[in-house]
Amino acid sequence: MLFRAVHMPRLYSELPDDLGVASRHCAQVLSLLQDTEANCVLLVDDGNVMTSEISRAVHRWPPKYRGRAKEMLEKLRKSQRFVRVRDDGEVDVACGSGDCGHTVAVCRREVPQILLGPAACEECASLAACEVAFTSINDYPISPFSRLRKDSESLILADSQWDKSGFQQKVWDPLFRYAKHVKLVDRYAGRHLQKEGGGYRLSVNANYARSIEWIFGRFAALSAGRPVRSFEIACGLESDRLSDSEMLGATQVLRGFVRGLSERYGLEMTVHVKVESHGAEIRHARFIITDQMAMAVDRGFDLLKANDTIRDVHISLIYNPGEMERQLRDLPDVPEVAGSPE
């Protein structure tokens, strides 16, 4: 549900001489940036040649469109949607432009799912010598990629419609490919505990534990070697159903569970257990949030069945998870010692 795209800088710099045509071109690019903001990352060279040229080009746009373009590019930057790729130096291209040469080099190394530019760039794009579909800005609205990107904003699966490998390839791998931080927000993670004598243990139903290990293990594998990475789970326990000592016992079991996974995969996972009370609860829907995008997972994270197929699920993009995260931060943590203050 997260796609890899490359925008040729000339998409921004080559404005038609006719003011009316130039205005329509700017409007097309703004629409493209809006689609990119939904569920794409933009691959650029690690020397910032491409991003520098895009920034200079937008500065020359008509004032009516310039401010909005700068705002959207800055939003993409803040949400980590620009992904820098080592390009080993520019490639010789037909037009002789350095930024086009770096663009082709990025495409050769990373193989995006779409390469976008003005129609005049098709010859340079053909030099990419890799499986990249070049699409002109004029043809983008009718392109297969445009339809696929839009359809992928929401994913509805019937029970066992996909298997583990298919889901992983289409959802987890794109989501984790460039992510540094992942957070699962699941109010019901703590409800997968059941009382047994004087203590607690994970539910006999192993689907939740298997699914969490699957998600965490995939992120650990794809993020290996990154200097900064983190994985968190946030959940809640109901103070009107559990005493302080019971909440502390349940929290210790959850921490033991994530500690075991941390040791197994060589990456620390942390769990944040919040105290829920009437009127102050974590939202019912479950969410997965990375430093690049957020998605709602309506059935929860016990996705993986014993036969390695996927349970029925509806996944949709969340465009502004900030308010939900703020509400989560405002809830108190389960005290470290039973009966202690927050």
mmCIF file with all atom_site columns, N, CA, C and O in Angstrom, residues 82-130:
data_model
loop_
_atom_site.group_PDB
_atom_site.id
_atom_site.type_symbol
_atom_site.label_atom_id
_atom_site.label_alt_id
_atom_site.label_comp_id
_atom_site.label_asym_id
_atom_site.label_entity_id
_atom_site.label_seq_id
_atom_site.pdbx_PDB_ins_code
_atom_site.Cartn_x
_atom_site.Cartn_y
_atom_site.Cartn_z
_atom_site.occupancy
_atom_site.B_iso_or_equiv
_atom_site.pdbx_formal_charge
_atom_site.auth_seq_id
_atom_site.auth_comp_id
_atom_site.auth_asym_id
_atom_site.auth_atom_id
_atom_site.pdbx_PDB_model_num
ATOM 1   N N  . PHE A 1 82  ? 10.728 11.482 1.199   1.00 0.00 ? 82  PHE A N  1
ATOM 2   C CA . PHE A 1 82  ? 11.867 11.508 0.297   1.00 0.00 ? 82  PHE A CA 1
ATOM 3   C C  . PHE A 1 82  ? 12.860 10.460 0.774   1.00 0.00 ? 82  PHE A C  1
ATOM 4   O O  . PHE A 1 82  ? 13.377 10.536 1.889   1.00 0.00 ? 82  PHE A O  1
ATOM 5   N N  . VAL A 1 83  ? 13.126 9.478  -0.044  1.00 0.00 ? 83  VAL A N  1
ATOM 6   C CA . VAL A 1 83  ? 14.043 8.400  0.305   1.00 0.00 ? 83  VAL A CA 1
ATOM 7   C C  . VAL A 1 83  ? 15.303 8.547  -0.531  1.00 0.00 ? 83  VAL A C  1
ATOM 8   O O  . VAL A 1 83  ? 15.247 8.482  -1.766  1.00 0.00 ? 83  VAL A O  1
ATOM 9   N N  . ARG A 1 84  ? 16.417 8.759  0.133   1.00 0.00 ? 84  ARG A N  1
ATOM 10  C CA . ARG A 1 84  ? 17.681 8.970  -0.576  1.00 0.00 ? 84  ARG A CA 1
ATOM 11  C C  . ARG A 1 84  ? 18.312 7.634  -0.950  1.00 0.00 ? 84  ARG A C  1
ATOM 12  O O  . ARG A 1 84  ? 18.432 6.743  -0.121  1.00 0.00 ? 84  ARG A O  1
ATOM 13  N N  . VAL A 1 85  ? 18.724 7.556  -2.218  1.00 0.00 ? 85  VAL A N  1
ATOM 14  C CA . VAL A 1 85  ? 19.269 6.324  -2.778  1.00 0.00 ? 85  VAL A CA 1
ATOM 15  C C  . VAL A 1 85  ? 20.683 6.602  -3.290  1.00 0.00 ? 85  VAL A C  1
ATOM 16  O O  . VAL A 1 85  ? 20.904 7.603  -3.987  1.00 0.00 ? 85  VAL A O  1
ATOM 17  N N  . ARG A 1 86  ? 21.618 5.748  -2.953  1.00 0.00 ? 86  ARG A N  1
ATOM 18  C CA . ARG A 1 86  ? 22.974 5.888  -3.490  1.00 0.00 ? 86  ARG A CA 1
ATOM 19  C C  . ARG A 1 86  ? 22.936 5.606  -4.986  1.00 0.00 ? 86  ARG A C  1
ATOM 20  O O  . ARG A 1 86  ? 22.480 4.544  -5.410  1.00 0.00 ? 86  ARG A O  1
ATOM 21  N N  . ASP A 1 87  ? 23.429 6.557  -5.779  1.00 0.00 ? 87  ASP A N  1
ATOM 22  C CA . ASP A 1 87  ? 23.275 6.396  -7.234  1.00 0.00 ? 87  ASP A CA 1
ATOM 23  C C  . ASP A 1 87  ? 24.603 6.181  -7.973  1.00 0.00 ? 87  ASP A C  1
ATOM 24  O O  . ASP A 1 87  ? 24.617 6.034  -9.200  1.00 0.00 ? 87  ASP A O  1
ATOM 25  N N  . ASP A 1 88  ? 25.728 6.180  -7.271  1.00 0.00 ? 88  ASP A N  1
ATOM 26  C CA . ASP A 1 88  ? 27.037 5.903  -7.880  1.00 0.00 ? 88  ASP A CA 1
ATOM 27  C C  . ASP A 1 88  ? 27.373 6.886  -9.006  1.00 0.00 ? 88  ASP A C  1
ATOM 28  O O  . ASP A 1 88  ? 28.104 6.549  -9.939  1.00 0.00 ? 88  ASP A O  1
ATOM 29  N N  . GLY A 1 89  ? 26.831 8.077  -8.938  1.00 0.00 ? 89  GLY A N  1
ATOM 30  C CA . GLY A 1 89  ? 27.146 9.073  -9.966  1.00 0.00 ? 89  GLY A CA 1
ATOM 31  C C  . GLY A 1 89  ? 26.140 9.077  -11.093 1.00 0.00 ? 89  GLY A C  1
ATOM 32  O O  . GLY A 1 89  ? 25.450 8.099  -11.353 1.00 0.00 ? 89  GLY A O  1
ATOM 33  N N  . GLU A 1 90  ? 26.053 10.227 -11.781 1.00 0.00 ? 90  GLU A N  1
ATOM 34  C CA . GLU A 1 90  ? 25.059 10.376 -12.840 1.00 0.00 ? 90  GLU A CA 1
ATOM 35  C C  . GLU A 1 90  ? 25.380 9.518  -14.058 1.00 0.00 ? 90  GLU A C  1
ATOM 36  O O  . GLU A 1 90  ? 26.520 9.151  -14.325 1.00 0.00 ? 90  GLU A O  1
ATOM 37  N N  . VAL A 1 91  ? 24.340 9.215  -14.808 1.00 0.00 ? 91  VAL A N  1
ATOM 38  C CA . VAL A 1 91  ? 24.440 8.450  -16.045 1.00 0.00 ? 91  VAL A CA 1
ATOM 39  C C  . VAL A 1 91  ? 24.322 9.416  -17.220 1.00 0.00 ? 91  VAL A C  1
ATOM 40  O O  . VAL A 1 91  ? 23.560 10.384 -17.169 1.00 0.00 ? 91  VAL A O  1
ATOM 41  N N  . ASP A 1 92  ? 25.073 9.170  -18.291 1.00 0.00 ? 92  ASP A N  1
ATOM 42  C CA . ASP A 1 92  ? 24.938 9.996  -19.494 1.00 0.00 ? 92  ASP A CA 1
ATOM 43  C C  . ASP A 1 92  ? 23.549 9.796  -20.093 1.00 0.00 ? 92  ASP A C  1
ATOM 44  O O  . ASP A 1 92  ? 23.102 8.670  -20.313 1.00 0.00 ? 92  ASP A O  1
ATOM 45  N N  . VAL A 1 93  ? 22.869 10.903 -20.357 1.00 0.00 ? 93  VAL A N  1
ATOM 46  C CA . VAL A 1 93  ? 21.522 10.841 -20.918 1.00 0.00 ? 93  VAL A CA 1
ATOM 47  C C  . VAL A 1 93  ? 21.439 11.710 -22.160 1.00 0.00 ? 93  VAL A C  1
ATOM 48  O O  . VAL A 1 93  ? 22.310 12.550 -22.415 1.00 0.00 ? 93  VAL A O  1
ATOM 49  N N  . ALA A 1 94  ? 20.372 11.514 -22.913 1.00 0.00 ? 94  ALA A N  1
ATOM 50  C CA . ALA A 1 94  ? 20.237 12.172 -24.212 1.00 0.00 ? 94  ALA A CA 1
ATOM 51  C C  . ALA A 1 94  ? 20.251 13.691 -24.105 1.00 0.00 ? 94  ALA A C  1
ATOM 52  O O  . ALA A 1 94  ? 20.847 14.380 -24.940 1.00 0.00 ? 94  ALA A O  1
ATOM 53  N N  . CYS A 1 95  ? 19.610 14.236 -23.062 1.00 0.00 ? 95  CYS A N  1
ATOM 54  C CA . CYS A 1 95  ? 19.504 15.690 -22.948 1.00 0.00 ? 95  CYS A CA 1
ATOM 55  C C  . CYS A 1 95  ? 20.745 16.313 -22.338 1.00 0.00 ? 95  CYS A C  1
ATOM 56  O O  . CYS A 1 95  ? 20.911 17.541 -22.384 1.00 0.00 ? 95  CYS A O  1
ATOM 57  N N  . GLY A 1 96  ? 21.618 15.501 -21.734 1.00 0.00 ? 96  GLY A N  1
ATOM 58  C CA . GLY A 1 96  ? 22.832 16.012 -21.125 1.00 0.00 ? 96  GLY A CA 1
ATOM 59  C C  . GLY A 1 96  ? 22.631 16.669 -19.779 1.00 0.00 ? 96  GLY A C  1
ATOM 60  O O  . GLY A 1 96  ? 23.568 17.219 -19.193 1.00 0.00 ? 96  GLY A O  1
ATOM 61  N N  . SER A 1 97  ? 21.432 16.618 -19.229 1.00 0.00 ? 97  SER A N  1
ATOM 62  C CA . SER A 1 97  ? 21.129 17.254 -17.945 1.00 0.00 ? 97  SER A CA 1
ATOM 63  C C  . SER A 1 97  ? 21.627 16.394 -16.783 1.00 0.00 ? 97  SER A C  1
ATOM 64  O O  . SER A 1 97  ? 21.381 15.189 -16.732 1.00 0.00 ? 97  SER A O  1
ATOM 65  N N  . GLY A 1 98  ? 22.316 17.041 -15.850 1.00 0.00 ? 98  GLY A N  1
ATOM 66  C CA . GLY A 1 98  ? 22.837 16.304 -14.701 1.00 0.00 ? 98  GLY A CA 1
ATOM 67  C C  . GLY A 1 98  ? 21.753 15.723 -13.827 1.00 0.00 ? 98  GLY A C  1
ATOM 68  O O  . GLY A 1 98  ? 21.859 14.586 -13.358 1.00 0.00 ? 98  GLY A O  1
ATOM 69  N N  . ASP A 1 99  ? 20.660 16.483 -13.596 1.00 0.00 ? 99  ASP A N  1
ATOM 70  C CA . ASP A 1 99  ? 19.610 15.953 -12.722 1.00 0.00 ? 99  ASP A CA 1
ATOM 71  C C  . ASP A 1 99  ? 18.908 14.760 -13.376 1.00 0.00 ? 99  ASP A C  1
ATOM 72  O O  . ASP A 1 99  ? 18.513 13.819 -12.689 1.00 0.00 ? 99  ASP A O  1
ATOM 73  N N  . CYS A 1 100 ? 18.781 14.772 -14.709 1.00 0.00 ? 100 CYS A N  1
ATOM 74  C CA . CYS A 1 100 ? 18.201 13.609 -15.391 1.00 0.00 ? 100 CYS A CA 1
ATOM 75  C C  . CYS A 1 100 ? 19.134 12.402 -15.263 1.00 0.00 ? 100 CYS A C  1
ATOM 76  O O  . CYS A 1 100 ? 18.694 11.265 -15.105 1.00 0.00 ? 100 CYS A O  1
ATOM 77  N N  . GLY A 1 101 ? 20.452 12.658 -15.345 1.00 0.00 ? 101 GLY A N  1
ATOM 78  C CA . GLY A 1 101 ? 21.411 11.569 -15.200 1.00 0.00 ? 101 GLY A CA 1
ATOM 79  C C  . GLY A 1 101 ? 21.342 10.917 -13.833 1.00 0.00 ? 101 GLY A C  1
ATOM 80  O O  . GLY A 1 101 ? 21.410 9.684  -13.719 1.00 0.00 ? 101 GLY A O  1
ATOM 81  N N  . HIS A 1 102 ? 21.175 11.715 -12.790 1.00 0.00 ? 102 HIS A N  1
ATOM 82  C CA . HIS A 1 102 ? 21.039 11.157 -11.454 1.00 0.00 ? 102 HIS A CA 1
ATOM 83  C C  . HIS A 1 102 ? 19.710 10.421 -11.310 1.00 0.00 ? 102 HIS A C  1
ATOM 84  O O  . HIS A 1 102 ? 19.623 9.395  -10.619 1.00 0.00 ? 102 HIS A O  1
ATOM 85  N N  . THR A 1 103 ? 18.680 10.922 -11.952 1.00 0.00 ? 103 THR A N  1
ATOM 86  C CA . THR A 1 103 ? 17.373 10.262 -11.906 1.00 0.00 ? 103 THR A CA 1
ATOM 87  C C  . THR A 1 103 ? 17.463 8.857  -12.490 1.00 0.00 ? 103 THR A C  1
ATOM 88  O O  . THR A 1 103 ? 16.947 7.892  -11.910 1.00 0.00 ? 103 THR A O  1
ATOM 89  N N  . VAL A 1 104 ? 18.116 8.736  -13.636 1.00 0.00 ? 104 VAL A N  1
ATOM 90  C CA . VAL A 1 104 ? 18.270 7.426  -14.261 1.00 0.00 ? 104 VAL A CA 1
ATOM 91  C C  . VAL A 1 104 ? 19.095 6.502  -13.377 1.00 0.00 ? 104 VAL A C  1
ATOM 92  O O  . VAL A 1 104 ? 18.790 5.304  -13.232 1.00 0.00 ? 104 VAL A O  1
ATOM 93  N N  . ALA A 1 105 ? 20.134 7.043  -12.734 1.00 0.00 ? 105 ALA A N  1
ATOM 94  C CA . ALA A 1 105 ? 20.966 6.233  -11.846 1.00 0.00 ? 105 ALA A CA 1
ATOM 95  C C  . ALA A 1 105 ? 20.152 5.698  -10.670 1.00 0.00 ? 105 ALA A C  1
ATOM 96  O O  . ALA A 1 105 ? 20.301 4.534  -10.270 1.00 0.00 ? 105 ALA A O  1
ATOM 97  N N  . VAL A 1 106 ? 19.275 6.530  -10.106 1.00 0.00 ? 106 VAL A N  1
ATOM 98  C CA . VAL A 1 106 ? 18.411 6.096  -8.999  1.00 0.00 ? 106 VAL A CA 1
ATOM 99  C C  . VAL A 1 106 ? 17.478 4.981  -9.461  1.00 0.00 ? 106 VAL A C  1
ATOM 100 O O  . VAL A 1 106 ? 17.281 3.983  -8.764  1.00 0.00 ? 106 VAL A O  1
ATOM 101 N N  . CYS A 1 107 ? 16.925 5.135  -10.654 1.00 0.00 ? 107 CYS A N  1
ATOM 102 C CA . CYS A 1 107 ? 16.014 4.117  -11.183 1.00 0.00 ? 107 CYS A CA 1
ATOM 103 C C  . CYS A 1 107 ? 16.729 2.786  -11.399 1.00 0.00 ? 107 CYS A C  1
ATOM 104 O O  . CYS A 1 107 ? 16.174 1.715  -11.138 1.00 0.00 ? 107 CYS A O  1
ATOM 105 N N  . ARG A 1 108 ? 17.945 2.843  -11.877 1.00 0.00 ? 108 ARG A N  1
ATOM 106 C CA . ARG A 1 108 ? 18.691 1.604  -12.104 1.00 0.00 ? 108 ARG A CA 1
ATOM 107 C C  . ARG A 1 108 ? 18.945 0.858  -10.798 1.00 0.00 ? 108 ARG A C  1
ATOM 108 O O  . ARG A 1 108 ? 18.899 -0.371 -10.750 1.00 0.00 ? 108 ARG A O  1
ATOM 109 N N  . ARG A 1 109 ? 19.217 1.609  -9.738  1.00 0.00 ? 109 ARG A N  1
ATOM 110 C CA . ARG A 1 109 ? 19.552 0.961  -8.473  1.00 0.00 ? 109 ARG A CA 1
ATOM 111 C C  . ARG A 1 109 ? 18.313 0.455  -7.743  1.00 0.00 ? 109 ARG A C  1
ATOM 112 O O  . ARG A 1 109 ? 18.305 -0.634 -7.196  1.00 0.00 ? 109 ARG A O  1
ATOM 113 N N  . GLU A 1 110 ? 17.241 1.238  -7.711  1.00 0.00 ? 110 GLU A N  1
ATOM 114 C CA . GLU A 1 110 ? 16.124 0.921  -6.829  1.00 0.00 ? 110 GLU A CA 1
ATOM 115 C C  . GLU A 1 110 ? 14.888 0.388  -7.544  1.00 0.00 ? 110 GLU A C  1
ATOM 116 O O  . GLU A 1 110 ? 14.014 -0.203 -6.915  1.00 0.00 ? 110 GLU A O  1
ATOM 117 N N  . VAL A 1 111 ? 14.759 0.591  -8.839  1.00 0.00 ? 111 VAL A N  1
ATOM 118 C CA . VAL A 1 111 ? 13.635 0.111  -9.648  1.00 0.00 ? 111 VAL A CA 1
ATOM 119 C C  . VAL A 1 111 ? 12.290 0.532  -9.042  1.00 0.00 ? 111 VAL A C  1
ATOM 120 O O  . VAL A 1 111 ? 11.584 -0.267 -8.427  1.00 0.00 ? 111 VAL A O  1
ATOM 121 N N  . PRO A 1 112 ? 11.921 1.805  -9.204  1.00 0.00 ? 112 PRO A N  1
ATOM 122 C CA . PRO A 1 112 ? 10.622 2.267  -8.697  1.00 0.00 ? 112 PRO A CA 1
ATOM 123 C C  . PRO A 1 112 ? 9.476  1.650  -9.485  1.00 0.00 ? 112 PRO A C  1
ATOM 124 O O  . PRO A 1 112 ? 9.678  1.063  -10.550 1.00 0.00 ? 112 PRO A O  1
ATOM 125 N N  . GLN A 1 113 ? 8.279  1.819  -8.964  1.00 0.00 ? 113 GLN A N  1
ATOM 126 C CA . GLN A 1 113 ? 7.106  1.295  -9.659  1.00 0.00 ? 113 GLN A CA 1
ATOM 127 C C  . GLN A 1 113 ? 6.593  2.232  -10.733 1.00 0.00 ? 113 GLN A C  1
ATOM 128 O O  . GLN A 1 113 ? 5.825  1.823  -11.599 1.00 0.00 ? 113 GLN A O  1
ATOM 129 N N  . ILE A 1 114 ? 7.045  3.487  -10.688 1.00 0.00 ? 114 ILE A N  1
ATOM 130 C CA . ILE A 1 114 ? 6.692  4.425  -11.754 1.00 0.00 ? 114 ILE A CA 1
ATOM 131 C C  . ILE A 1 114 ? 7.742  5.526  -11.812 1.00 0.00 ? 114 ILE A C  1
ATOM 132 O O  . ILE A 1 114 ? 8.296  5.937  -10.789 1.00 0.00 ? 114 ILE A O  1
ATOM 133 N N  . LEU A 1 115 ? 8.025  5.966  -13.024 1.00 0.00 ? 115 LEU A N  1
ATOM 134 C CA . LEU A 1 115 ? 8.917  7.096  -13.276 1.00 0.00 ? 115 LEU A CA 1
ATOM 135 C C  . LEU A 1 115 ? 8.104  8.132  -14.030 1.00 0.00 ? 115 LEU A C  1
ATOM 136 O O  . LEU A 1 115 ? 7.600  7.858  -15.123 1.00 0.00 ? 115 LEU A O  1
ATOM 137 N N  . LEU A 1 116 ? 7.960  9.304  -13.448 1.00 0.00 ? 116 LEU A N  1
ATOM 138 C CA . LEU A 1 116 ? 7.112  10.341 -14.017 1.00 0.00 ? 116 LEU A CA 1
ATOM 139 C C  . LEU A 1 116 ? 7.930  11.530 -14.491 1.00 0.00 ? 116 LEU A C  1
ATOM 140 O O  . LEU A 1 116 ? 8.887  11.945 -13.829 1.00 0.00 ? 116 LEU A O  1
ATOM 141 N N  . GLY A 1 117 ? 7.549  12.074 -15.632 1.00 0.00 ? 117 GLY A N  1
ATOM 142 C CA . GLY A 1 117 ? 8.221  13.247 -16.171 1.00 0.00 ? 117 GLY A CA 1
ATOM 143 C C  . GLY A 1 117 ? 7.410  13.841 -17.299 1.00 0.00 ? 117 GLY A C  1
ATOM 144 O O  . GLY A 1 117 ? 6.350  13.317 -17.674 1.00 0.00 ? 117 GLY A O  1
ATOM 145 N N  . PRO A 1 118 ? 7.889  14.948 -17.874 1.00 0.00 ? 118 PRO A N  1
ATOM 146 C CA . PRO A 1 118 ? 7.218  15.493 -19.063 1.00 0.00 ? 118 PRO A CA 1
ATOM 147 C C  . PRO A 1 118 ? 7.432  14.557 -20.247 1.00 0.00 ? 118 PRO A C  1
ATOM 148 O O  . PRO A 1 118 ? 8.381  13.766 -20.269 1.00 0.00 ? 118 PRO A O  1
ATOM 149 N N  . ALA A 1 119 ? 6.562  14.631 -21.215 1.00 0.00 ? 119 ALA A N  1
ATOM 150 C CA . ALA A 1 119 ? 6.645  13.731 -22.369 1.00 0.00 ? 119 ALA A CA 1
ATOM 151 C C  . ALA A 1 119 ? 8.005  13.798 -23.049 1.00 0.00 ? 119 ALA A C  1
ATOM 152 O O  . ALA A 1 119 ? 8.517  12.790 -23.556 1.00 0.00 ? 119 ALA A O  1
ATOM 153 N N  . ALA A 1 120 ? 8.647  14.968 -23.029 1.00 0.00 ? 120 ALA A N  1
ATOM 154 C CA . ALA A 1 120 ? 9.939  15.136 -23.698 1.00 0.00 ? 120 ALA A CA 1
ATOM 155 C C  . ALA A 1 120 ? 11.050 14.330 -23.047 1.00 0.00 ? 120 ALA A C  1
ATOM 156 O O  . ALA A 1 120 ? 12.123 14.161 -23.641 1.00 0.00 ? 120 ALA A O  1
ATOM 157 N N  . CYS A 1 121 ? 10.806 13.821 -21.825 1.00 0.00 ? 121 CYS A N  1
ATOM 158 C CA . CYS A 1 121 ? 11.842 13.075 -21.093 1.00 0.00 ? 121 CYS A CA 1
ATOM 159 C C  . CYS A 1 121 ? 11.818 11.574 -21.399 1.00 0.00 ? 121 CYS A C  1
ATOM 160 O O  . CYS A 1 121 ? 12.620 10.834 -20.831 1.00 0.00 ? 121 CYS A O  1
ATOM 161 N N  . GLU A 1 122 ? 10.936 11.141 -22.239 1.00 0.00 ? 122 GLU A N  1
ATOM 162 C CA . GLU A 1 122 ? 10.808 9.702  -22.457 1.00 0.00 ? 122 GLU A CA 1
ATOM 163 C C  . GLU A 1 122 ? 12.104 9.086  -22.989 1.00 0.00 ? 122 GLU A C  1
ATOM 164 O O  . GLU A 1 122 ? 12.467 7.966  -22.624 1.00 0.00 ? 122 GLU A O  1
ATOM 165 N N  . GLU A 1 123 ? 12.826 9.806  -23.825 1.00 0.00 ? 123 GLU A N  1
ATOM 166 C CA . GLU A 1 123 ? 14.063 9.260  -24.378 1.00 0.00 ? 123 GLU A CA 1
ATOM 167 C C  . GLU A 1 123 ? 15.096 9.042  -23.273 1.00 0.00 ? 123 GLU A C  1
ATOM 168 O O  . GLU A 1 123 ? 15.768 8.007  -23.235 1.00 0.00 ? 123 GLU A O  1
ATOM 169 N N  . CYS A 1 124 ? 15.230 10.012 -22.370 1.00 0.00 ? 124 CYS A N  1
ATOM 170 C CA . CYS A 1 124 ? 16.153 9.845  -21.253 1.00 0.00 ? 124 CYS A CA 1
ATOM 171 C C  . CYS A 1 124 ? 15.701 8.691  -20.358 1.00 0.00 ? 124 CYS A C  1
ATOM 172 O O  . CYS A 1 124 ? 16.513 7.886  -19.891 1.00 0.00 ? 124 CYS A O  1
ATOM 173 N N  . ALA A 1 125 ? 14.408 8.610  -20.141 1.00 0.00 ? 125 ALA A N  1
ATOM 174 C CA . ALA A 1 125 ? 13.884 7.560  -19.272 1.00 0.00 ? 125 ALA A CA 1
ATOM 175 C C  . ALA A 1 125 ? 14.161 6.185  -19.840 1.00 0.00 ? 125 ALA A C  1
ATOM 176 O O  . ALA A 1 125 ? 14.375 5.221  -19.097 1.00 0.00 ? 125 ALA A O  1
ATOM 177 N N  . SER A 1 126 ? 14.190 6.072  -21.157 1.00 0.00 ? 126 SER A N  1
ATOM 178 C CA . SER A 1 126 ? 14.431 4.770  -21.775 1.00 0.00 ? 126 SER A CA 1
ATOM 179 C C  . SER A 1 126 ? 15.833 4.272  -21.491 1.00 0.00 ? 126 SER A C  1
ATOM 180 O O  . SER A 1 126 ? 16.115 3.075  -21.582 1.00 0.00 ? 126 SER A O  1
ATOM 181 N N  . LEU A 1 127 ? 16.725 5.177  -21.098 1.00 0.00 ? 127 LEU A N  1
ATOM 182 C CA . LEU A 1 127 ? 18.098 4.788  -20.787 1.00 0.00 ? 127 LEU A CA 1
ATOM 183 C C  . LEU A 1 127 ? 18.218 4.194  -19.386 1.00 0.00 ? 127 LEU A C  1
ATOM 184 O O  . LEU A 1 127 ? 19.301 3.792  -18.981 1.00 0.00 ? 127 LEU A O  1
ATOM 185 N N  . ALA A 1 128 ? 17.120 4.183  -18.649 1.00 0.00 ? 128 ALA A N  1
ATOM 186 C CA . ALA A 1 128 ? 17.178 3.634  -17.298 1.00 0.00 ? 128 ALA A CA 1
ATOM 187 C C  . ALA A 1 128 ? 17.589 2.170  -17.319 1.00 0.00 ? 128 ALA A C  1
ATOM 188 O O  . ALA A 1 128 ? 18.160 1.660  -16.366 1.00 0.00 ? 128 ALA A O  1
ATOM 189 N N  . ALA A 1 129 ? 17.307 1.486  -18.411 1.00 0.00 ? 129 ALA A N  1
ATOM 190 C CA . ALA A 1 129 ? 17.736 0.090  -18.589 1.00 0.00 ? 129 ALA A CA 1
ATOM 191 C C  . ALA A 1 129 ? 17.325 -0.787 -17.413 1.00 0.00 ? 129 ALA A C  1
ATOM 192 O O  . ALA A 1 129 ? 18.105 -1.582 -16.908 1.00 0.00 ? 129 ALA A O  1
ATOM 193 N N  . CYS A 1 130 ? 16.110 -0.612 -16.956 1.00 0.00 ? 130 CYS A N  1
ATOM 194 C CA . CYS A 1 130 ? 15.573 -1.468 -15.900 1.00 0.00 ? 130 CYS A CA 1
ATOM 195 C C  . CYS A 1 130 ? 14.059 -1.509 -16.057 1.00 0.00 ? 130 CYS A C  1
ATOM 196 O O  . CYS A 1 130 ? 13.494 -0.869 -16.935 1.00 0.00 ? 130 CYS A O  1
#
